[in-house]
Amino acid sequence: MPEWLLVLLIVVLKATLVSLGLLTTFAYMTLVERRLLARMQIRHGPNRVGFQGLLQPLADAVKSIFKEDIIVKNADKLVFLLAPVISVMAALTAFAIIPAGPAGSFFGEDPWVFDLDVGVLFVLAMTSMGVYGIFLGGWASGSKYPLLGGLRSSAQMISYELGMGLSILGLLMLVGDTNLRSIVEWQAANGAIIIFQSLAFVTFLISSFAETNRTPFDLPEAEQELVAGYLTEYSSIKWALFQMAEYINMITASALMATLFFGGYKGPAFLDAIIPGISSWPFVWFILKIAAFLFLFIWVRATLPRLRYDQLQRFGWKILFPIALFNTMFTAFYLAFFPNAPLWILGLLELGFVALWLAFSSRPAKEVLSTRAPMGGD
Amino acid sequence: MSVLEIAKGMGITLSKLFQKPVTISYPEQPAQLKPRFRGRHVLTRHTGTGLEKCIGCSLCAAACPAYAIYVEAAENDPRDPVSPGERYAKVYEINMLRCIFCGMCEEACPTGAVVLGNEFEMADYRYGDFVYGKQDMLVGTQGSKPQRREAKKYKKAVKMGFQVTVRPELEGVKYLASREVSS
Ligand code: SF4
Ligand code: SF4
């Protein structure tokens, strides 16, 4: 067998594994999410299908596959069919680049599907492609609510994309490389980036919530105003594909946060003193970190109510965007004018900014409602 | 929204995660009903004589907002009376599909004959089976029609899915504390 064919086969195999893994995770995420949400609301949650409801995702899958697949009359058929596929494809592709362990740790192969020097940019680009799925889906449905929902979500995702991109600029300046593996290795050498870029992490976290359309930013699915947003006309497997894309985006966002800010696939180095080499075990730390972030996503969903649309846009453009921009400028300033100063001072300053932001956010908001009559478009 | 408030809220949801759920896993665990729960009607009897309290006056049917009750009265045979009055209800039917369990019949009844009990597990397959006759509601009948049908088929005791303290109006009605009631 020629060398290139072997490489190709291995890559295809890894891609299949990643897809299967993500799909299983998605299926069980729905179960875990429902159980956790239920427990946080002092209920049981789904516990009937199989032991403790463990077969529920299977039942859901069978149900959504065999449901009647409706294509509404006014729909643009091709685009209508294509939209969920675009969503899922973008979501899956984005995840494939994230390294899950050190090179050669996956049965002698590298634990990532492909490796690009523009890693971070690629992930950002791919996750933004998801907007096309949502927007095209809303447009191709040929009815009003999906169109509004699609418009809303694209506006939302584009607004928060900016904040997201800007919040990692500081990080990129620190590391000096966009390759995800270099970022992880830099962190292994210098300490997790969350220490030096806490402000950036906060903005990144909030933008990821908005990017993945999760509560409190799940406006596209605001049932009260928009039925089900861009999903309204979708049924059966196409609906399931959109759900899948949303959950995979969530997993990708978690993986990205873990990789960019929390040392990626490397575990905490001090554990090496107890069990030597534990910090560079592949997969374990990566999966643990993703799980922690996924729990955070669910936890927030159980707690926070949804923002109003104008609040969402105001928050994105007037608060998140300037802060992310400030963080970029500040980090650039620090790195340019004090190239020899230790990095922990930068970390301290960033922490100070976070505290300042918290203090300001805790002031009771005076404006809104009293001064401003509600308008039709809100 | 201030961050402190968000943190407080997150704390609450997290603490609830470790609390025991309040949901009752109903068919396996009995539901605890309130004593004044209004369920399937019971036609009571006089305790001493054992005569039916109902005198067939149709006041309940008149009071019923859902027109769920049908009463057909007949003269009592003085030598072998069914009820202490002049007349008794030869046919007494309640359509449980129409009934809204409002309790108006109980309020209207001059003799306290029809009382709303606690049984509620009446789901069935045919419209006709929802019309409950005297034999389905007189004191001593345990369980709803489908429950009794099932108990007969499998030769088991009627299984009730609830616990309740019985009200005094339901003279002679006993729901055994254990959930097994002999049919
Ligand atoms: S409970 Fe109400 S609806 Fe039902 S039979 Fe009595 S009066 Fe009619
Ligand atoms: S149940 Fe009461 S109100 Fe109804 S017919 Fe009998 S005695 Fe009259």
mmCIF file of C-alpha atoms in Angstrom, chain A residues 100-102 105 184 187-189 262-286 288-289:
data_model
loop_
_atom_site.group_PDB
_atom_site.id
_atom_site.type_symbol
_atom_site.label_atom_id
_atom_site.label_comp_id
_atom_site.label_asym_id
_atom_site.label_seq_id
_atom_site.Cartn_x
_atom_site.Cartn_y
_atom_site.Cartn_z
ATOM 1 C CA ALA A 100 -6.858 15.425 22.485
ATOM 2 C CA GLY A 101 -3.417 14.346 23.564
ATOM 3 C CA PRO A 102 0.309 14.675 22.839
ATOM 4 C CA SER A 105 -0.360 9.006 21.880
ATOM 5 C CA VAL A 184 -1.122 23.798 24.765
ATOM 6 C CA GLN A 187 0.742 26.508 28.652
ATOM 7 C CA ALA A 188 2.538 23.384 29.798
ATOM 8 C CA ALA A 189 5.722 25.423 29.986
ATOM 9 C CA PHE A 262 -6.972 25.562 30.822
ATOM 10 C CA GLY A 263 -3.980 23.767 29.442
ATOM 11 C CA GLY A 264 -5.758 21.564 26.930
ATOM 12 C CA TYR A 265 -4.915 17.890 27.091
ATOM 13 C CA LYS A 266 -2.240 18.441 29.750
ATOM 14 C CA GLY A 267 -3.187 17.808 33.348
ATOM 15 C CA PRO A 268 -1.972 19.847 36.322
ATOM 16 C CA ALA A 269 1.774 19.386 36.631
ATOM 17 C CA PHE A 270 1.839 19.086 40.427
ATOM 18 C CA LEU A 271 0.067 15.719 40.206
ATOM 19 C CA ASP A 272 3.198 14.355 38.583
ATOM 20 C CA ALA A 273 4.725 14.282 42.043
ATOM 21 C CA ILE A 274 2.159 11.684 43.119
ATOM 22 C CA ILE A 275 1.833 9.585 39.976
ATOM 23 C CA PRO A 276 4.664 10.313 37.552
ATOM 24 C CA GLY A 277 3.510 11.155 34.055
ATOM 25 C CA ILE A 278 -0.141 11.543 34.966
ATOM 26 C CA SER A 279 -0.292 15.076 33.594
ATOM 27 C CA SER A 280 0.449 13.939 30.058
ATOM 28 C CA TRP A 281 -2.007 11.072 29.857
ATOM 29 C CA PRO A 282 -3.920 11.566 26.631
ATOM 30 C CA PHE A 283 -7.697 12.042 26.553
ATOM 31 C CA VAL A 284 -8.275 11.808 30.312
ATOM 32 C CA TRP A 285 -7.659 15.443 31.153
ATOM 33 C CA PHE A 286 -9.159 16.627 27.924
ATOM 34 C CA LEU A 288 -12.517 15.818 32.175
ATOM 35 C CA LYS A 289 -12.142 19.454 31.234
#
